[in-house]
Amino acid sequence: MKVIKGITSNGLNYIDESGIDKFVNFKECNENWIRYRKRSESLDDEKLESIRLNDRCIGQRDICARPYFIEFFTRPFTRFEFDEEEAFKQLKSDIISAGWFTYDLS
């Protein structure tokens, strides 16, 4: 089980299942999301620049899934699973407080 150590506007520090300190870089997650949108929506450079200025998405979440999860757009994706709704909501809130958001799959 991953253990979250802290969140800033730059990213999330956590300890992975092997006990290794890791970091999710939110700017990289956002850039991965923007690249995906460019490919899937065939965006031109002008539209892409507009999206870069306004789209703060870094991952996706699903409160209807069991277990609940929040997944970041790292390469490969980094998923945090929750048995308790409160812990899920806390991470979602912390992400928003850091200036980012996750796409709702539910």
mmCIF file of N, CA, C and O in Angstrom:
data_model
loop_
_atom_site.group_PDB
_atom_site.id
_atom_site.type_symbol
_atom_site.label_atom_id
_atom_site.label_comp_id
_atom_site.label_asym_id
_atom_site.label_seq_id
_atom_site.Cartn_x
_atom_site.Cartn_y
_atom_site.Cartn_z
ATOM 1 N N MET A 1 0.835 -1.184 0.000
ATOM 2 C CA MET A 1 0.000 0.000 0.000
ATOM 3 C C MET A 1 0.880 1.247 0.000
ATOM 4 O O MET A 1 1.845 1.343 0.743
ATOM 5 N N LYS A 2 0.542 2.201 -0.869
ATOM 6 C CA LYS A 2 1.271 3.455 -0.927
ATOM 7 C C LYS A 2 0.872 4.337 0.250
ATOM 8 O O LYS A 2 -0.289 4.352 0.661
ATOM 9 N N VAL A 3 1.848 5.096 0.773
ATOM 10 C CA VAL A 3 1.594 5.998 1.889
ATOM 11 C C VAL A 3 1.957 7.412 1.446
ATOM 12 O O VAL A 3 3.110 7.679 1.085
ATOM 13 N N ILE A 4 0.980 8.301 1.465
ATOM 14 C CA ILE A 4 1.199 9.682 1.055
ATOM 15 C C ILE A 4 1.898 10.437 2.186
ATOM 16 O O ILE A 4 1.446 10.427 3.321
ATOM 17 N N LYS A 5 3.004 11.090 1.829
ATOM 18 C CA LYS A 5 3.761 11.880 2.804
ATOM 19 C C LYS A 5 3.384 13.353 2.772
ATOM 20 O O LYS A 5 3.390 14.015 3.797
ATOM 21 N N GLY A 6 3.086 13.881 1.587
ATOM 22 C CA GLY A 6 2.724 15.286 1.485
ATOM 23 C C GLY A 6 2.431 15.694 0.056
ATOM 24 O O GLY A 6 2.855 15.040 -0.894
ATOM 25 N N ILE A 7 1.695 16.807 -0.070
ATOM 26 C CA ILE A 7 1.328 17.344 -1.373
ATOM 27 C C ILE A 7 1.645 18.830 -1.395
ATOM 28 O O ILE A 7 1.346 19.556 -0.440
ATOM 29 N N THR A 8 2.247 19.266 -2.500
ATOM 30 C CA THR A 8 2.479 20.688 -2.753
ATOM 31 C C THR A 8 1.962 20.991 -4.152
ATOM 32 O O THR A 8 1.518 20.096 -4.860
ATOM 33 N N SER A 9 2.092 22.234 -4.566
ATOM 34 C CA SER A 9 1.677 22.590 -5.925
ATOM 35 C C SER A 9 2.561 21.911 -6.969
ATOM 36 O O SER A 9 2.164 21.759 -8.118
ATOM 37 N N ASN A 10 3.747 21.460 -6.569
ATOM 38 C CA ASN A 10 4.661 20.770 -7.484
ATOM 39 C C ASN A 10 4.344 19.291 -7.654
ATOM 40 O O ASN A 10 4.649 18.703 -8.691
ATOM 41 N N GLY A 11 3.792 18.679 -6.612
ATOM 42 C CA GLY A 11 3.515 17.257 -6.721
ATOM 43 C C GLY A 11 3.243 16.584 -5.397
ATOM 44 O O GLY A 11 3.038 17.232 -4.372
ATOM 45 N N LEU A 12 3.278 15.263 -5.438
ATOM 46 C CA LEU A 12 2.923 14.431 -4.298
ATOM 47 C C LEU A 12 4.093 13.522 -3.938
ATOM 48 O O LEU A 12 4.611 12.804 -4.807
ATOM 49 N N ASN A 13 4.514 13.574 -2.691
ATOM 50 C CA ASN A 13 5.548 12.671 -2.173
ATOM 51 C C ASN A 13 4.861 11.495 -1.498
ATOM 52 O O ASN A 13 3.902 11.682 -0.741
ATOM 53 N N TYR A 14 5.366 10.300 -1.779
ATOM 54 C CA TYR A 14 4.780 9.109 -1.162
ATOM 55 C C TYR A 14 5.836 8.014 -1.033
ATOM 56 O O TYR A 14 6.915 8.089 -1.612
ATOM 57 N N ILE A 15 5.476 7.008 -0.263
ATOM 58 C CA ILE A 15 6.303 5.807 -0.113
ATOM 59 C C ILE A 15 5.562 4.683 -0.829
ATOM 60 O O ILE A 15 4.382 4.431 -0.556
ATOM 61 N N ASP A 16 6.248 4.007 -1.752
ATOM 62 C CA ASP A 16 5.581 2.942 -2.518
ATOM 63 C C ASP A 16 5.517 1.643 -1.718
ATOM 64 O O ASP A 16 5.970 1.575 -0.566
ATOM 65 N N GLU A 17 4.984 0.620 -2.342
ATOM 66 C CA GLU A 17 4.774 -0.669 -1.680
ATOM 67 C C GLU A 17 6.073 -1.335 -1.236
ATOM 68 O O GLU A 17 6.080 -2.173 -0.343
ATOM 69 N N SER A 18 7.199 -0.938 -1.850
ATOM 70 C CA SER A 18 8.507 -1.494 -1.495
ATOM 71 C C SER A 18 9.243 -0.660 -0.459
ATOM 72 O O SER A 18 10.387 -0.954 -0.129
ATOM 73 N N GLY A 19 8.596 0.419 0.019
ATOM 74 C CA GLY A 19 9.219 1.281 1.019
ATOM 75 C C GLY A 19 10.132 2.344 0.423
ATOM 76 O O GLY A 19 10.905 2.970 1.145
ATOM 77 N N ILE A 20 10.035 2.575 -0.880
ATOM 78 C CA ILE A 20 10.887 3.541 -1.567
ATOM 79 C C ILE A 20 10.167 4.879 -1.686
ATOM 80 O O ILE A 20 9.000 4.935 -2.059
ATOM 81 N N ASP A 21 10.881 5.974 -1.356
ATOM 82 C CA ASP A 21 10.333 7.321 -1.524
ATOM 83 C C ASP A 21 10.162 7.618 -3.004
ATOM 84 O O ASP A 21 11.083 7.408 -3.793
ATOM 85 N N LYS A 22 8.986 8.121 -3.368
ATOM 86 C CA LYS A 22 8.675 8.454 -4.764
ATOM 87 C C LYS A 22 8.017 9.824 -4.819
ATOM 88 O O LYS A 22 7.553 10.350 -3.811
ATOM 89 N N PHE A 23 7.969 10.366 -6.039
ATOM 90 C CA PHE A 23 7.379 11.686 -6.250
ATOM 91 C C PHE A 23 6.564 11.676 -7.539
ATOM 92 O O PHE A 23 7.040 11.208 -8.578
ATOM 93 N N VAL A 24 5.345 12.190 -7.475
ATOM 94 C CA VAL A 24 4.508 12.397 -8.649
ATOM 95 C C VAL A 24 4.613 13.874 -8.993
ATOM 96 O O VAL A 24 4.189 14.735 -8.216
ATOM 97 N N ASN A 25 5.189 14.181 -10.150
ATOM 98 C CA ASN A 25 5.368 15.557 -10.601
ATOM 99 C C ASN A 25 4.097 15.987 -11.333
ATOM 100 O O ASN A 25 3.786 15.473 -12.400
ATOM 101 N N PHE A 26 3.374 16.949 -10.748
ATOM 102 C CA PHE A 26 2.101 17.361 -11.316
ATOM 103 C C PHE A 26 2.261 18.033 -12.683
ATOM 104 O O PHE A 26 1.406 17.885 -13.545
ATOM 105 N N LYS A 27 3.332 18.767 -12.898
ATOM 106 C CA LYS A 27 3.541 19.405 -14.200
ATOM 107 C C LYS A 27 3.734 18.351 -15.292
ATOM 108 O O LYS A 27 3.218 18.497 -16.402
ATOM 109 N N GLU A 28 4.463 17.285 -14.981
ATOM 110 C CA GLU A 28 4.628 16.194 -15.949
ATOM 111 C C GLU A 28 3.301 15.490 -16.224
ATOM 112 O O GLU A 28 3.005 15.153 -17.375
ATOM 113 N N CYS A 29 2.513 15.278 -15.179
ATOM 114 C CA CYS A 29 1.196 14.650 -15.357
ATOM 115 C C CYS A 29 0.324 15.504 -16.271
ATOM 116 O O CYS A 29 -0.344 14.987 -17.171
ATOM 117 N N ASN A 30 0.343 16.809 -16.040
ATOM 118 C CA ASN A 30 -0.450 17.714 -16.853
ATOM 119 C C ASN A 30 0.029 17.715 -18.298
ATOM 120 O O ASN A 30 -0.778 17.694 -19.237
ATOM 121 N N GLU A 31 1.332 17.695 -18.505
ATOM 122 C CA GLU A 31 1.864 17.672 -19.866
ATOM 123 C C GLU A 31 1.484 16.371 -20.575
ATOM 124 O O GLU A 31 1.145 16.381 -21.764
ATOM 125 N N ASN A 32 1.501 15.253 -19.863
ATOM 126 C CA ASN A 32 1.057 13.975 -20.445
ATOM 127 C C ASN A 32 -0.418 14.049 -20.859
ATOM 128 O O ASN A 32 -0.801 13.540 -21.911
ATOM 129 N N TRP A 33 -1.232 14.680 -20.012
ATOM 130 C CA TRP A 33 -2.651 14.855 -20.324
ATOM 131 C C TRP A 33 -2.823 15.727 -21.574
ATOM 132 O O TRP A 33 -3.607 15.395 -22.459
ATOM 133 N N ILE A 34 -2.080 16.807 -21.659
ATOM 134 C CA ILE A 34 -2.184 17.713 -22.803
ATOM 135 C C ILE A 34 -1.740 17.004 -24.088
ATOM 136 O O ILE A 34 -2.374 17.146 -25.137
ATOM 137 N N ARG A 35 -0.675 16.223 -24.016
ATOM 138 C CA ARG A 35 -0.238 15.444 -25.184
ATOM 139 C C ARG A 35 -1.324 14.463 -25.636
ATOM 140 O O ARG A 35 -1.556 14.288 -26.828
ATOM 141 N N TYR A 36 -1.963 13.829 -24.665
ATOM 142 C CA TYR A 36 -3.065 12.919 -24.988
ATOM 143 C C TYR A 36 -4.191 13.676 -25.692
ATOM 144 O O TYR A 36 -4.726 13.219 -26.715
ATOM 145 N N ARG A 37 -4.564 14.828 -25.157
ATOM 146 C CA ARG A 37 -5.629 15.630 -25.777
ATOM 147 C C ARG A 37 -5.243 16.061 -27.186
ATOM 148 O O ARG A 37 -6.078 16.069 -28.090
ATOM 149 N N LYS A 38 -3.974 16.413 -27.374
ATOM 150 C CA LYS A 38 -3.521 16.830 -28.699
ATOM 151 C C LYS A 38 -3.752 15.710 -29.713
ATOM 152 O O LYS A 38 -4.274 15.932 -30.807
ATOM 153 N N ARG A 39 -3.367 14.486 -29.332
ATOM 154 C CA ARG A 39 -3.532 13.334 -30.228
ATOM 155 C C ARG A 39 -5.004 12.992 -30.441
ATOM 156 O O ARG A 39 -5.451 12.806 -31.570
ATOM 157 N N SER A 40 -5.759 12.886 -29.362
ATOM 158 C CA SER A 40 -7.135 12.400 -29.451
ATOM 159 C C SER A 40 -8.097 13.427 -30.058
ATOM 160 O O SER A 40 -9.105 13.053 -30.641
ATOM 161 N N GLU A 41 -7.768 14.714 -29.928
ATOM 162 C CA GLU A 41 -8.651 15.769 -30.430
ATOM 163 C C GLU A 41 -8.092 16.459 -31.670
ATOM 164 O O GLU A 41 -8.692 17.410 -32.172
ATOM 165 N N SER A 42 -6.928 16.014 -32.152
ATOM 166 C CA SER A 42 -6.261 16.615 -33.318
ATOM 167 C C SER A 42 -6.178 18.139 -33.194
ATOM 168 O O SER A 42 -6.602 18.877 -34.080
ATOM 169 N N LEU A 43 -5.617 18.590 -32.084
ATOM 170 C CA LEU A 43 -5.556 20.018 -31.791
ATOM 171 C C LEU A 43 -4.450 20.707 -32.580
ATOM 172 O O LEU A 43 -3.358 20.169 -32.737
ATOM 173 N N ASP A 44 -4.732 21.927 -33.039
ATOM 174 C CA ASP A 44 -3.694 22.724 -33.685
ATOM 175 C C ASP A 44 -2.898 23.463 -32.603
ATOM 176 O O ASP A 44 -3.261 23.460 -31.425
ATOM 177 N N ASP A 45 -1.813 24.092 -33.000
ATOM 178 C CA ASP A 45 -0.914 24.739 -32.035
ATOM 179 C C ASP A 45 -1.597 25.855 -31.245
ATOM 180 O O ASP A 45 -1.345 26.020 -30.050
ATOM 181 N N GLU A 46 -2.465 26.610 -31.893
ATOM 182 C CA GLU A 46 -3.160 27.703 -31.208
ATOM 183 C C GLU A 46 -4.062 27.176 -30.103
ATOM 184 O O GLU A 46 -4.041 27.671 -28.971
ATOM 185 N N LYS A 47 -4.851 26.175 -30.416
ATOM 186 C CA LYS A 47 -5.739 25.575 -29.424
ATOM 187 C C LYS A 47 -4.932 24.918 -28.305
ATOM 188 O O LYS A 47 -5.284 25.008 -27.129
ATOM 189 N N LEU A 48 -3.832 24.287 -28.668
ATOM 190 C CA LEU A 48 -2.973 23.627 -27.693
ATOM 191 C C LEU A 48 -2.416 24.622 -26.679
ATOM 192 O O LEU A 48 -2.394 24.350 -25.478
ATOM 193 N N GLU A 49 -1.998 25.789 -27.139
ATOM 194 C CA GLU A 49 -1.470 26.809 -26.226
ATOM 195 C C GLU A 49 -2.549 27.321 -25.278
ATOM 196 O O GLU A 49 -2.293 27.555 -24.104
ATOM 197 N N SER A 50 -3.753 27.463 -25.776
ATOM 198 C CA SER A 50 -4.873 27.875 -24.931
ATOM 199 C C SER A 50 -5.130 26.836 -23.839
ATOM 200 O O SER A 50 -5.352 27.172 -22.675
ATOM 201 N N ILE A 51 -5.085 25.577 -24.226
ATOM 202 C CA ILE A 51 -5.295 24.496 -23.263
ATOM 203 C C ILE A 51 -4.180 24.494 -22.218
ATOM 204 O O ILE A 51 -4.437 24.335 -21.029
ATOM 205 N N ARG A 52 -2.951 24.687 -22.648
ATOM 206 C CA ARG A 52 -1.821 24.717 -21.704
ATOM 207 C C ARG A 52 -2.005 25.781 -20.633
ATOM 208 O O ARG A 52 -1.598 25.607 -19.497
ATOM 209 N N LEU A 53 -2.619 26.886 -20.986
ATOM 210 C CA LEU A 53 -2.822 27.983 -20.036
ATOM 211 C C LEU A 53 -3.961 27.709 -19.061
ATOM 212 O O LEU A 53 -3.959 28.237 -17.954
ATOM 213 N N ASN A 54 -4.924 26.889 -19.466
ATOM 214 C CA ASN A 54 -6.150 26.751 -18.676
ATOM 215 C C ASN A 54 -6.442 25.362 -18.119
ATOM 216 O O ASN A 54 -7.187 25.246 -17.158
ATOM 217 N N ASP A 55 -5.910 24.327 -18.706
ATOM 218 C CA ASP A 55 -6.241 22.961 -18.285
ATOM 219 C C ASP A 55 -5.255 22.497 -17.229
ATOM 220 O O ASP A 55 -4.074 22.336 -17.494
ATOM 221 N N ARG A 56 -5.738 22.262 -16.017
ATOM 222 C CA ARG A 56 -4.894 21.881 -14.876
ATOM 223 C C ARG A 56 -5.107 20.417 -14.472
ATOM 224 O O ARG A 56 -4.850 20.028 -13.339
ATOM 225 N N CYS A 57 -5.564 19.596 -15.400
ATOM 226 C CA CYS A 57 -5.834 18.184 -15.109
ATOM 227 C C CYS A 57 -4.524 17.405 -14.976
ATOM 228 O O CYS A 57 -3.615 17.557 -15.788
ATOM 229 N N ILE A 58 -4.455 16.554 -13.947
ATOM 230 C CA ILE A 58 -3.258 15.739 -13.706
ATOM 231 C C ILE A 58 -3.567 14.254 -13.537
ATOM 232 O O ILE A 58 -2.669 13.451 -13.354
ATOM 233 N N GLY A 59 -4.858 13.904 -13.589
ATOM 234 C CA GLY A 59 -5.199 12.505 -13.380
ATOM 235 C C GLY A 59 -6.690 12.273 -13.485
ATOM 236 O O GLY A 59 -7.440 13.139 -13.944
ATOM 237 N N GLN A 60 -7.100 11.101 -13.035
ATOM 238 C CA GLN A 60 -8.506 10.731 -13.058
ATOM 239 C C GLN A 60 -8.860 10.036 -11.752
ATOM 240 O O GLN A 60 -7.995 9.507 -11.066
ATOM 241 N N ARG A 61 -10.157 10.063 -11.442
ATOM 242 C CA ARG A 61 -10.619 9.482 -10.180
ATOM 243 C C ARG A 61 -11.966 8.808 -10.385
ATOM 244 O O ARG A 61 -12.695 9.136 -11.318
ATOM 245 N N ASP A 62 -12.268 7.845 -9.495
ATOM 246 C CA ASP A 62 -13.557 7.167 -9.561
ATOM 247 C C ASP A 62 -13.989 6.761 -8.161
ATOM 248 O O ASP A 62 -13.401 5.851 -7.562
ATOM 249 N N ILE A 63 -15.002 7.450 -7.642
ATOM 250 C CA ILE A 63 -15.527 7.132 -6.315
ATOM 251 C C ILE A 63 -16.550 5.998 -6.375
ATOM 252 O O ILE A 63 -16.921 5.444 -5.347
ATOM 253 N N CYS A 64 -16.980 5.635 -7.582
ATOM 254 C CA CYS A 64 -17.932 4.519 -7.728
ATOM 255 C C CYS A 64 -17.217 3.174 -7.847
ATOM 256 O O CYS A 64 -17.833 2.127 -7.693
ATOM 257 N N ALA A 65 -15.931 3.213 -8.141
ATOM 258 C CA ALA A 65 -15.146 1.976 -8.251
ATOM 259 C C ALA A 65 -14.901 1.405 -6.854
ATOM 260 O O ALA A 65 -14.928 2.117 -5.861
ATOM 261 N N ARG A 66 -14.659 0.125 -6.783
ATOM 262 C CA ARG A 66 -14.281 -0.514 -5.520
ATOM 263 C C ARG A 66 -12.986 -1.246 -5.751
ATOM 264 O O ARG A 66 -12.955 -2.180 -6.527
ATOM 265 N N PRO A 67 -11.895 -0.871 -5.149
ATOM 266 C CA PRO A 67 -11.790 0.261 -4.229
ATOM 267 C C PRO A 67 -11.811 1.596 -4.985
ATOM 268 O O PRO A 67 -11.531 1.648 -6.179
ATOM 269 N N TYR A 68 -12.142 2.677 -4.236
ATOM 270 C CA TYR A 68 -12.072 4.021 -4.809
ATOM 271 C C TYR A 68 -10.634 4.247 -5.265
ATOM 272 O O TYR A 68 -9.697 3.702 -4.681
ATOM 273 N N PHE A 69 -10.451 5.087 -6.287
ATOM 274 C CA PHE A 69 -9.073 5.364 -6.692
ATOM 275 C C PHE A 69 -8.903 6.761 -7.275
ATOM 276 O O PHE A 69 -9.851 7.358 -7.783
ATOM 277 N N ILE A 70 -7.685 7.232 -7.170
ATOM 278 C CA ILE A 70 -7.206 8.414 -7.873
ATOM 279 C C ILE A 70 -5.935 7.974 -8.582
ATOM 280 O O ILE A 70 -5.055 7.370 -7.971
ATOM 281 N N GLU A 71 -5.878 8.252 -9.883
ATOM 282 C CA GLU A 71 -4.778 7.785 -10.721
ATOM 283 C C GLU A 71 -4.149 8.988 -11.424
ATOM 284 O O GLU A 71 -4.846 9.784 -12.044
ATOM 285 N N PHE A 72 -2.843 9.101 -11.288
ATOM 286 C CA PHE A 72 -2.121 10.220 -11.882
ATOM 287 C C PHE A 72 -1.571 9.834 -13.248
ATOM 288 O O PHE A 72 -1.191 8.688 -13.481
ATOM 289 N N PHE A 73 -1.488 10.819 -14.146
ATOM 290 C CA PHE A 73 -1.025 10.603 -15.511
ATOM 291 C C PHE A 73 0.502 10.608 -15.601
ATOM 292 O O PHE A 73 1.099 11.331 -16.385
ATOM 293 N N THR A 74 1.127 9.776 -14.781
ATOM 294 C CA THR A 74 2.563 9.522 -14.883
ATOM 295 C C THR A 74 2.755 8.477 -15.971
ATOM 296 O O THR A 74 1.778 7.963 -16.519
ATOM 297 N N ARG A 75 3.987 8.134 -16.255
ATOM 298 C CA ARG A 75 4.279 7.063 -17.217
ATOM 299 C C ARG A 75 5.049 5.985 -16.502
ATOM 300 O O ARG A 75 6.217 6.216 -16.191
ATOM 301 N N PRO A 76 4.525 4.815 -16.222
ATOM 302 C CA PRO A 76 3.113 4.445 -16.324
ATOM 303 C C PRO A 76 2.281 5.165 -15.258
ATOM 304 O O PRO A 76 2.841 5.781 -14.339
ATOM 305 N N PHE A 77 0.950 5.053 -15.357
ATOM 306 C CA PHE A 77 0.062 5.710 -14.394
ATOM 307 C C PHE A 77 0.396 5.268 -12.973
ATOM 308 O O PHE A 77 0.811 4.132 -12.749
ATOM 309 N N THR A 78 0.204 6.180 -12.030
ATOM 310 C CA THR A 78 0.373 5.888 -10.603
ATOM 311 C C THR A 78 -1.003 5.960 -9.955
ATOM 312 O O THR A 78 -1.652 7.003 -9.992
ATOM 313 N N ARG A 79 -1.439 4.841 -9.377
ATOM 314 C CA ARG A 79 -2.785 4.752 -8.805
ATOM 315 C C ARG A 79 -2.720 4.624 -7.291
ATOM 316 O O ARG A 79 -1.949 3.831 -6.754
ATOM 317 N N PHE A 80 -3.566 5.400 -6.625
ATOM 318 C CA PHE A 80 -3.774 5.304 -5.186
ATOM 319 C C PHE A 80 -5.183 4.788 -4.971
ATOM 320 O O PHE A 80 -6.144 5.368 -5.473
ATOM 321 N N GLU A 81 -5.292 3.672 -4.234
ATOM 322 C CA GLU A 81 -6.586 3.066 -3.968
ATOM 323 C C GLU A 81 -6.957 3.277 -2.506
ATOM 324 O O GLU A 81 -6.075 3.292 -1.630
ATOM 325 N N PHE A 82 -8.269 3.409 -2.273
ATOM 326 C CA PHE A 82 -8.772 3.729 -0.938
ATOM 327 C C PHE A 82 -9.934 2.818 -0.579
ATOM 328 O O PHE A 82 -10.835 2.605 -1.393
ATOM 329 N N ASP A 83 -9.915 2.325 0.653
ATOM 330 C CA ASP A 83 -11.037 1.563 1.177
ATOM 331 C C ASP A 83 -12.056 2.485 1.830
ATOM 332 O O ASP A 83 -13.230 2.142 1.954
ATOM 333 N N GLU A 84 -11.585 3.667 2.237
ATOM 334 C CA GLU A 84 -12.441 4.623 2.936
ATOM 335 C C GLU A 84 -12.696 5.839 2.059
ATOM 336 O O GLU A 84 -11.771 6.429 1.498
ATOM 337 N N GLU A 85 -13.961 6.225 1.981
ATOM 338 C CA GLU A 85 -14.346 7.378 1.171
ATOM 339 C C GLU A 85 -13.683 8.661 1.679
ATOM 340 O O GLU A 85 -13.293 9.522 0.883
ATOM 341 N N GLU A 86 -13.543 8.786 2.972
ATOM 342 C CA GLU A 86 -12.972 10.008 3.557
ATOM 343 C C GLU A 86 -11.534 10.235 3.088
ATOM 344 O O GLU A 86 -11.140 11.362 2.778
ATOM 345 N N ALA A 87 -10.728 9.183 3.030
ATOM 346 C CA ALA A 87 -9.338 9.315 2.570
ATOM 347 C C ALA A 87 -9.293 9.711 1.095
ATOM 348 O O ALA A 87 -8.463 10.542 0.684
ATOM 349 N N PHE A 88 -10.184 9.143 0.299
ATOM 350 C CA PHE A 88 -10.307 9.502 -1.113
ATOM 351 C C PHE A 88 -10.624 10.988 -1.252
ATOM 352 O O PHE A 88 -9.980 11.716 -2.011
ATOM 353 N N LYS A 89 -11.636 11.437 -0.512
ATOM 354 C CA LYS A 89 -12.057 12.839 -0.575
ATOM 355 C C LYS A 89 -10.960 13.782 -0.087
ATOM 356 O O LYS A 89 -10.820 14.889 -0.608
ATOM 357 N N GLN A 90 -10.187 13.349 0.889
ATOM 358 C CA GLN A 90 -9.102 14.192 1.393
ATOM 359 C C GLN A 90 -8.032 14.409 0.327
ATOM 360 O O GLN A 90 -7.559 15.522 0.129
ATOM 361 N N LEU A 91 -7.639 13.341 -0.368
ATOM 362 C CA LEU A 91 -6.643 13.495 -1.427
ATOM 363 C C LEU A 91 -7.195 14.373 -2.542
ATOM 364 O O LEU A 91 -6.499 15.255 -3.048
ATOM 365 N N LYS A 92 -8.442 14.166 -2.921
ATOM 366 C CA LYS A 92 -9.071 15.014 -3.941
ATOM 367 C C LYS A 92 -9.017 16.477 -3.517
ATOM 368 O O LYS A 92 -8.647 17.347 -4.305
ATOM 369 N N SER A 93 -9.349 16.758 -2.290
ATOM 370 C CA SER A 93 -9.328 18.122 -1.757
ATOM 371 C C SER A 93 -7.913 18.700 -1.742
ATOM 372 O O SER A 93 -7.696 19.873 -2.098
ATOM 373 N N ASP A 94 -6.949 17.892 -1.344
ATOM 374 C CA ASP A 94 -5.551 18.343 -1.318
ATOM 375 C C ASP A 94 -5.042 18.687 -2.715
ATOM 376 O O ASP A 94 -4.283 19.638 -2.897
ATOM 377 N N ILE A 95 -5.457 17.914 -3.706
ATOM 378 C CA ILE A 95 -5.072 18.177 -5.096
ATOM 379 C C ILE A 95 -5.640 19.519 -5.547
ATOM 380 O O ILE A 95 -4.939 20.340 -6.141
ATOM 381 N N ILE A 96 -6.896 19.756 -5.235
ATOM 382 C CA ILE A 96 -7.536 21.023 -5.590
ATOM 383 C C ILE A 96 -6.854 22.185 -4.885
ATOM 384 O O ILE A 96 -6.571 23.224 -5.498
ATOM 385 N N SER A 97 -6.547 22.013 -3.602
ATOM 386 C CA SER A 97 -5.859 23.064 -2.845
ATOM 387 C C SER A 97 -4.483 23.383 -3.425
ATOM 388 O O SER A 97 -3.999 24.507 -3.313
ATOM 389 N N ALA A 98 -3.859 22.397 -4.058
ATOM 390 C CA ALA A 98 -2.548 22.592 -4.679
ATOM 391 C C ALA A 98 -2.663 23.243 -6.060
ATOM 392 O O ALA A 98 -1.655 23.536 -6.698
ATOM 393 N N GLY A 99 -3.898 23.470 -6.537
ATOM 394 C CA GLY A 99 -4.096 24.169 -7.795
ATOM 395 C C GLY A 99 -4.318 23.282 -9.008
ATOM 396 O O GLY A 99 -4.213 23.746 -10.143
ATOM 397 N N TRP A 100 -4.650 22.010 -8.785
ATOM 398 C CA TRP A 100 -4.818 21.049 -9.875
ATOM 399 C C TRP A 100 -6.175 20.378 -9.753
ATOM 400 O O TRP A 100 -6.897 20.596 -8.790
ATOM 401 N N PHE A 101 -6.521 19.520 -10.707
ATOM 402 C CA PHE A 101 -7.739 18.728 -10.569
ATOM 403 C C PHE A 101 -7.574 17.391 -11.285
ATOM 404 O O PHE A 101 -6.636 17.198 -12.065
ATOM 405 N N THR A 102 -8.486 16.476 -10.973
ATOM 406 C CA THR A 102 -8.522 15.173 -11.620
ATOM 407 C C THR A 102 -9.872 15.011 -12.310
ATOM 408 O O THR A 102 -10.892 15.527 -11.852
ATOM 409 N N TYR A 103 -9.856 14.305 -13.414
ATOM 410 C CA TYR A 103 -11.046 14.055 -14.214
ATOM 411 C C TYR A 103 -11.908 13.001 -13.512
ATOM 412 O O TYR A 103 -11.385 11.961 -13.097
ATOM 413 N N ASP A 104 -13.200 13.266 -13.390
ATOM 414 C CA ASP A 104 -14.122 12.360 -12.697
ATOM 415 C C ASP A 104 -14.639 11.289 -13.646
ATOM 416 O O ASP A 104 -15.312 11.605 -14.634
ATOM 417 N N LEU A 105 -14.346 10.020 -13.367
ATOM 418 C CA LEU A 105 -14.811 8.901 -14.181
ATOM 419 C C LEU A 105 -16.161 8.351 -13.718
ATOM 420 O O LEU A 105 -16.778 7.565 -14.429
ATOM 421 N N SER A 106 -16.597 8.742 -12.515
ATOM 422 C CA SER A 106 -17.843 8.166 -11.979
ATOM 423 C C SER A 106 -19.081 8.821 -12.541
ATOM 424 O O SER A 106 -19.066 9.784 -13.210
#
